[in-house]
CSV table of N, CA and C in Angstrom, one decimal:
chain,number,residue,atom,x,y,z
H,5,MET,N,124.9,-9.5,-70.8
H,5,MET,CA,124.8,-10.3,-72.0
H,5,MET,C,123.5,-11.0,-72.1
H,6,THR,N,122.9,-10.9,-73.2
H,6,THR,CA,121.6,-11.5,-73.5
H,6,THR,C,121.7,-13.0,-73.9
H,7,LEU,N,120.6,-13.7,-73.9
H,7,LEU,CA,120.6,-15.1,-74.4
H,7,LEU,C,121.1,-15.0,-75.9
H,8,ASN,N,120.6,-14.1,-76.6
H,8,ASN,CA,121.0,-14.0,-78.0
H,8,ASN,C,122.5,-13.8,-78.2
H,9,ASP,N,123.1,-13.0,-77.3
H,9,ASP,CA,124.6,-12.8,-77.3
H,9,ASP,C,125.3,-14.1,-77.0
H,10,ARG,N,124.8,-14.8,-76.0
H,10,ARG,CA,125.4,-16.1,-75.6
H,10,ARG,C,125.3,-17.1,-76.7
H,11,PHE,N,124.2,-17.1,-77.4
H,11,PHE,CA,124.0,-18.0,-78.5
H,11,PHE,C,125.1,-17.8,-79.6
H,12,LYS,N,125.3,-16.5,-79.9
H,12,LYS,CA,126.4,-16.2,-80.8
H,12,LYS,C,127.8,-16.5,-80.3
H,13,LEU,N,128.0,-16.2,-79.0
H,13,LEU,CA,129.3,-16.5,-78.4
H,13,LEU,C,129.6,-18.0,-78.4
H,14,ALA,N,128.6,-18.8,-78.1
H,14,ALA,CA,128.8,-20.2,-78.1
H,14,ALA,C,129.1,-20.7,-79.5
H,15,ARG,N,128.4,-20.2,-80.5
H,15,ARG,CA,128.7,-20.6,-81.9
H,15,ARG,C,130.1,-20.2,-82.3
H,16,GLU,N,130.5,-19.0,-82.0
H,16,GLU,CA,131.8,-18.6,-82.4
H,16,GLU,C,132.9,-19.3,-81.6
H,17,THR,N,132.7,-19.6,-80.3
H,17,THR,CA,133.6,-20.4,-79.5
H,17,THR,C,133.9,-21.7,-80.2
H,18,LEU,N,132.9,-22.3,-80.7
H,18,LEU,CA,133.0,-23.7,-81.3
H,18,LEU,C,133.5,-23.5,-82.8
H,19,LYS,N,133.7,-22.3,-83.2
H,19,LYS,CA,134.2,-22.0,-84.6
H,19,LYS,C,133.3,-22.6,-85.7
H,20,LEU,N,132.0,-22.4,-85.5
H,20,LEU,CA,131.0,-22.9,-86.4
H,20,LEU,C,130.4,-21.7,-87.1
H,21,SER,N,130.0,-21.8,-88.4
H,21,SER,CA,129.3,-20.8,-89.1
H,21,SER,C,127.8,-20.9,-88.7
H,22,GLN,N,127.1,-19.8,-89.1
H,22,GLN,CA,125.7,-19.8,-88.8
H,22,GLN,C,125.0,-20.9,-89.6
H,23,ARG,N,125.5,-21.2,-90.8
H,23,ARG,CA,125.0,-22.3,-91.7
H,23,ARG,C,125.2,-23.6,-91.0
H,24,ASP,N,126.4,-23.8,-90.4
H,24,ASP,CA,126.7,-25.1,-89.7
H,24,ASP,C,125.7,-25.4,-88.6
H,25,VAL,N,125.5,-24.3,-87.8
H,25,VAL,CA,124.6,-24.5,-86.7
H,25,VAL,C,123.2,-24.8,-87.2
H,26,ALA,N,122.8,-24.0,-88.2
H,26,ALA,CA,121.4,-24.2,-88.8
H,26,ALA,C,121.2,-25.6,-89.3
H,27,GLU,N,122.2,-26.2,-89.9
H,27,GLU,CA,122.1,-27.5,-90.4
H,27,GLU,C,122.0,-28.5,-89.3
H,28,GLN,N,122.7,-28.3,-88.2
H,28,GLN,CA,122.7,-29.3,-87.1
H,28,GLN,C,121.4,-29.3,-86.3
H,29,ILE,N,120.8,-28.1,-86.3
H,29,ILE,CA,119.5,-28.0,-85.5
H,29,ILE,C,118.3,-28.0,-86.3
H,30,GLY,N,118.4,-28.0,-87.7
H,30,GLY,CA,117.3,-28.1,-88.5
H,30,GLY,C,116.5,-26.8,-88.7
H,31,VAL,N,117.2,-25.7,-88.8
H,31,VAL,CA,116.5,-24.4,-89.1
H,31,VAL,C,117.3,-23.7,-90.2
H,32,GLY,N,116.8,-22.6,-90.7
H,32,GLY,CA,117.5,-21.9,-91.8
H,32,GLY,C,118.6,-21.0,-91.2
H,33,ALA,N,119.6,-20.7,-92.0
H,33,ALA,CA,120.7,-19.9,-91.6
H,33,ALA,C,120.2,-18.5,-91.2
H,34,THR,N,119.2,-18.1,-91.9
H,34,THR,CA,118.6,-16.8,-91.6
H,34,THR,C,118.0,-16.7,-90.2
H,35,ALA,N,117.5,-17.8,-89.7
H,35,ALA,CA,116.9,-17.9,-88.3
H,35,ALA,C,118.1,-17.7,-87.3
H,36,ILE,N,119.2,-18.3,-87.6
H,36,ILE,CA,120.3,-18.1,-86.7
H,36,ILE,C,120.8,-16.7,-86.7
H,37,SER,N,120.9,-16.1,-87.8
H,37,SER,CA,121.3,-14.7,-87.9
H,37,SER,C,120.3,-13.8,-87.2
H,38,ARG,N,119.0,-14.0,-87.3
H,38,ARG,CA,118.0,-13.2,-86.6
H,38,ARG,C,118.1,-13.4,-85.1
H,39,ILE,N,118.4,-14.6,-84.6
H,39,ILE,CA,118.6,-14.9,-83.2
H,39,ILE,C,119.7,-14.1,-82.7
H,40,GLU,N,120.9,-14.2,-83.4
H,40,GLU,CA,122.1,-13.6,-82.9
H,40,GLU,C,122.0,-12.1,-82.9
H,41,SER,N,121.3,-11.5,-83.9
H,41,SER,CA,121.2,-10.1,-83.9
H,41,SER,C,120.1,-9.5,-83.0
H,42,GLY,N,119.4,-10.4,-82.3
H,42,GLY,CA,118.3,-10.0,-81.4
H,42,GLY,C,117.0,-9.7,-82.1
H,43,GLY,N,116.9,-10.0,-83.4
H,43,GLY,CA,115.7,-9.8,-84.1
H,43,GLY,C,114.6,-10.8,-83.7
H,44,ASN,N,115.0,-12.0,-83.3
H,44,ASN,CA,114.1,-13.0,-82.8
H,44,ASN,C,114.7,-13.7,-81.6
H,45,ASN,N,113.9,-14.1,-80.7
H,45,ASN,CA,114.3,-15.0,-79.6
H,45,ASN,C,114.1,-16.4,-80.1
H,46,PRO,N,115.1,-17.3,-79.7
H,46,PRO,CA,115.0,-18.7,-80.1
H,46,PRO,C,113.8,-19.4,-79.5
H,47,ALA,N,113.1,-20.2,-80.2
H,47,ALA,CA,112.0,-21.0,-79.7
H,47,ALA,C,112.6,-22.0,-78.7
H,48,GLU,N,111.8,-22.5,-77.9
H,48,GLU,CA,112.2,-23.5,-76.9
H,48,GLU,C,112.9,-24.7,-77.5
H,49,ARG,N,112.3,-25.2,-78.6
H,49,ARG,CA,112.8,-26.3,-79.4
H,49,ARG,C,114.2,-26.0,-79.9
H,50,THR,N,114.4,-24.8,-80.4
H,50,THR,CA,115.7,-24.4,-80.9
H,50,THR,C,116.8,-24.4,-79.8
H,51,ILE,N,116.4,-23.8,-78.6
H,51,ILE,CA,117.3,-23.8,-77.5
H,51,ILE,C,117.7,-25.2,-77.1
H,52,LYS,N,116.8,-26.1,-77.0
H,52,LYS,CA,117.0,-27.5,-76.6
H,52,LYS,C,118.0,-28.2,-77.6
H,53,LEU,N,117.7,-28.0,-78.9
H,53,LEU,CA,118.5,-28.7,-79.9
H,53,LEU,C,119.9,-28.1,-80.0
H,54,PHE,N,120.0,-26.7,-79.9
H,54,PHE,CA,121.3,-26.1,-79.9
H,54,PHE,C,122.1,-26.6,-78.8
H,55,CYS,N,121.6,-26.7,-77.6
H,55,CYS,CA,122.4,-27.2,-76.4
H,55,CYS,C,122.8,-28.6,-76.6
H,56,SER,N,121.8,-29.5,-76.9
H,56,SER,CA,122.1,-30.9,-77.0
H,56,SER,C,123.0,-31.2,-78.1
H,57,LYS,N,122.9,-30.6,-79.3
H,57,LYS,CA,123.7,-31.0,-80.5
H,57,LYS,C,125.1,-30.4,-80.3
H,58,LEU,N,125.3,-29.2,-79.7
H,58,LEU,CA,126.6,-28.6,-79.6
H,58,LEU,C,127.3,-28.7,-78.2
H,59,GLY,N,126.6,-29.4,-77.3
H,59,GLY,CA,127.2,-29.6,-76.0
H,59,GLY,C,127.3,-28.3,-75.1
H,60,ILE,N,126.3,-27.5,-75.3
H,60,ILE,CA,126.3,-26.2,-74.6
H,60,ILE,C,125.4,-26.4,-73.4
H,61,SER,N,125.8,-25.8,-72.2
H,61,SER,CA,124.9,-25.9,-71.0
H,61,SER,C,123.7,-25.0,-71.2
H,62,GLU,N,122.5,-25.6,-71.0
H,62,GLU,CA,121.3,-24.9,-71.2
H,62,GLU,C,121.2,-23.8,-70.1
H,63,ASP,N,121.6,-24.1,-68.9
H,63,ASP,CA,121.6,-23.1,-67.9
H,63,ASP,C,122.4,-21.9,-68.3
H,64,TRP,N,123.6,-22.1,-68.8
H,64,TRP,CA,124.5,-21.0,-69.2
H,64,TRP,C,123.8,-20.2,-70.3
H,65,LEU,N,123.3,-20.9,-71.3
H,65,LEU,CA,122.7,-20.2,-72.4
H,65,LEU,C,121.5,-19.3,-72.0
H,66,ARG,N,120.7,-19.9,-71.1
H,66,ARG,CA,119.5,-19.1,-70.6
H,66,ARG,C,119.8,-18.0,-69.7
H,67,THR,N,120.8,-18.2,-68.7
H,67,THR,CA,121.0,-17.3,-67.6
H,67,THR,C,122.4,-16.7,-67.6
H,68,GLY,N,123.4,-17.4,-68.2
H,68,GLY,CA,124.7,-16.9,-68.2
H,68,GLY,C,125.5,-17.4,-67.0
H,69,SER,N,124.8,-18.3,-66.1
H,69,SER,CA,125.5,-18.8,-65.0
H,69,SER,C,126.1,-20.2,-65.3
H,70,GLY,N,127.2,-20.5,-64.6
H,70,GLY,CA,127.9,-21.8,-64.8
H,70,GLY,C,128.8,-21.8,-66.0
H,71,PRO,N,129.4,-22.9,-66.3
H,71,PRO,CA,130.2,-23.0,-67.5
H,71,PRO,C,129.4,-23.1,-68.8
H,72,MET,N,130.0,-22.6,-69.9
H,72,MET,CA,129.4,-22.6,-71.2
H,72,MET,C,129.1,-24.1,-71.7
H,73,MET,N,130.1,-24.9,-71.5
H,73,MET,CA,130.0,-26.2,-72.0
H,73,MET,C,129.3,-27.2,-71.0
H,74,ALA,N,128.4,-28.0,-71.5
H,74,ALA,CA,127.8,-28.9,-70.6
H,74,ALA,C,128.7,-30.0,-70.2
H,75,ALA,N,128.5,-30.5,-69.0
H,75,ALA,CA,129.3,-31.6,-68.6
H,75,ALA,C,129.1,-32.9,-69.4
H,76,THR,N,130.2,-33.6,-69.7
H,76,THR,CA,130.1,-34.8,-70.5
H,76,THR,C,129.8,-36.0,-69.5
H,77,LEU,N,129.5,-37.1,-70.1
H,77,LEU,CA,129.3,-38.3,-69.3
H,77,LEU,C,130.6,-38.6,-68.5
H,78,ASP,N,131.7,-38.5,-69.2
H,78,ASP,CA,133.0,-38.7,-68.5
H,78,ASP,C,133.2,-37.8,-67.3
H,79,ASP,N,132.9,-36.5,-67.5
H,79,ASP,CA,133.0,-35.6,-66.4
H,79,ASP,C,132.1,-36.0,-65.2
H,80,GLU,N,130.9,-36.4,-65.5
H,80,GLU,CA,129.9,-36.8,-64.5
H,80,GLU,C,130.3,-38.1,-63.8
H,81,LEU,N,130.8,-39.0,-64.6
H,81,LEU,CA,131.3,-40.3,-64.0
H,81,LEU,C,132.5,-40.1,-63.1
H,82,THR,N,133.4,-39.2,-63.5
H,82,THR,CA,134.6,-38.9,-62.7
H,82,THR,C,134.2,-38.3,-61.4
H,83,ALA,N,133.3,-37.3,-61.4
H,83,ALA,CA,132.8,-36.7,-60.2
H,83,ALA,C,132.1,-37.7,-59.3
H,84,LEU,N,131.3,-38.5,-59.9
H,84,LEU,CA,130.6,-39.6,-59.1
H,84,LEU,C,131.6,-40.5,-58.5
H,85,ALA,N,132.6,-40.9,-59.2
H,85,ALA,CA,133.6,-41.9,-58.7
H,85,ALA,C,134.3,-41.2,-57.5
H,86,GLN,N,134.7,-40.0,-57.7
H,86,GLN,CA,135.4,-39.3,-56.6
H,86,GLN,C,134.5,-39.1,-55.4
H,87,ALA,N,133.3,-38.7,-55.6
H,87,ALA,CA,132.4,-38.5,-54.4
H,87,ALA,C,132.1,-39.7,-53.7
H,88,HIS,N,132.1,-40.9,-54.3
H,88,HIS,CA,131.6,-42.1,-53.7
H,88,HIS,C,132.7,-43.2,-53.6
H,89,GLY,N,133.9,-42.8,-54.0
H,89,GLY,CA,135.0,-43.8,-53.9
H,89,GLY,C,134.8,-45.0,-54.8
H,90,LEU,N,134.3,-44.8,-56.0
H,90,LEU,CA,134.1,-45.9,-56.9
H,90,LEU,C,135.4,-46.2,-57.6
H,91,ASP,N,135.6,-47.5,-57.9
H,91,ASP,CA,136.7,-48.0,-58.7
H,91,ASP,C,136.4,-48.1,-60.2
H,92,GLU,N,137.3,-48.5,-61.0
H,92,GLU,CA,137.1,-48.5,-62.4
H,92,GLU,C,136.0,-49.5,-62.8
H,93,MET,N,135.9,-50.6,-62.1
H,93,MET,CA,134.8,-51.6,-62.4
H,93,MET,C,133.4,-50.9,-62.1
H,94,ASP,N,133.3,-50.2,-61.0
H,94,ASP,CA,132.0,-49.6,-60.7
H,94,ASP,C,131.7,-48.6,-61.8
H,95,VAL,N,132.6,-47.8,-62.2
H,95,VAL,CA,132.4,-46.8,-63.2
H,95,VAL,C,132.0,-47.5,-64.5
H,96,ALA,N,132.7,-48.6,-64.9
H,96,ALA,CA,132.3,-49.3,-66.1
H,96,ALA,C,130.9,-49.8,-66.1
H,97,LEU,N,130.5,-50.3,-64.9
H,97,LEU,CA,129.1,-50.9,-64.8
H,97,LEU,C,128.1,-49.7,-64.9
H,98,ILE,N,128.4,-48.6,-64.3
H,98,ILE,CA,127.4,-47.5,-64.4
H,98,ILE,C,127.4,-47.0,-65.9
H,99,ARG,N,128.5,-46.9,-66.5
H,99,ARG,CA,128.6,-46.5,-67.9
H,99,ARG,C,127.8,-47.4,-68.8
H,100,THR,N,127.9,-48.7,-68.6
H,100,THR,CA,127.2,-49.7,-69.4
H,100,THR,C,125.7,-49.6,-69.1
H,101,TYR,N,125.3,-49.4,-67.9
H,101,TYR,CA,123.9,-49.3,-67.6
H,101,TYR,C,123.3,-48.0,-68.2
H,102,ILE,N,124.0,-46.9,-68.1
H,102,ILE,CA,123.5,-45.6,-68.7
H,102,ILE,C,123.4,-45.7,-70.2
H,103,SER,N,124.3,-46.4,-70.8
H,103,SER,CA,124.5,-46.4,-72.3
H,103,SER,C,123.6,-47.4,-73.0
H,104,ARG,N,122.9,-48.2,-72.2
H,104,ARG,CA,122.1,-49.3,-72.8
H,104,ARG,C,121.0,-48.8,-73.6
H,105,PRO,N,120.6,-49.5,-74.7
H,105,PRO,CA,119.4,-49.1,-75.4
H,105,PRO,C,118.1,-49.2,-74.6
H,106,ARG,N,117.2,-48.3,-74.8
H,106,ARG,CA,116.0,-48.4,-74.0
H,106,ARG,C,114.8,-48.7,-74.9
């Protein structure tokens, strides 16, 4: 399966139209169609926006390895809490720190 095939699979899994994806990442629907058909490879910027806006793992999109969906902050905090024996207060402090405006 190519990157272009995974691009289409991710969109279809999320039940989005090509137009929906195009609007979310700021390209034309024709660009999405050409990517999915293999006519064009997505630009680096398109890959980054596609993954960040739709919650897709960039590693999965590029290589096919790992899960399709990117880990959420909740997933990462749960894993961190389990690995380090953190309690709810610890997790809340980390969440607040991570979520603060910069």
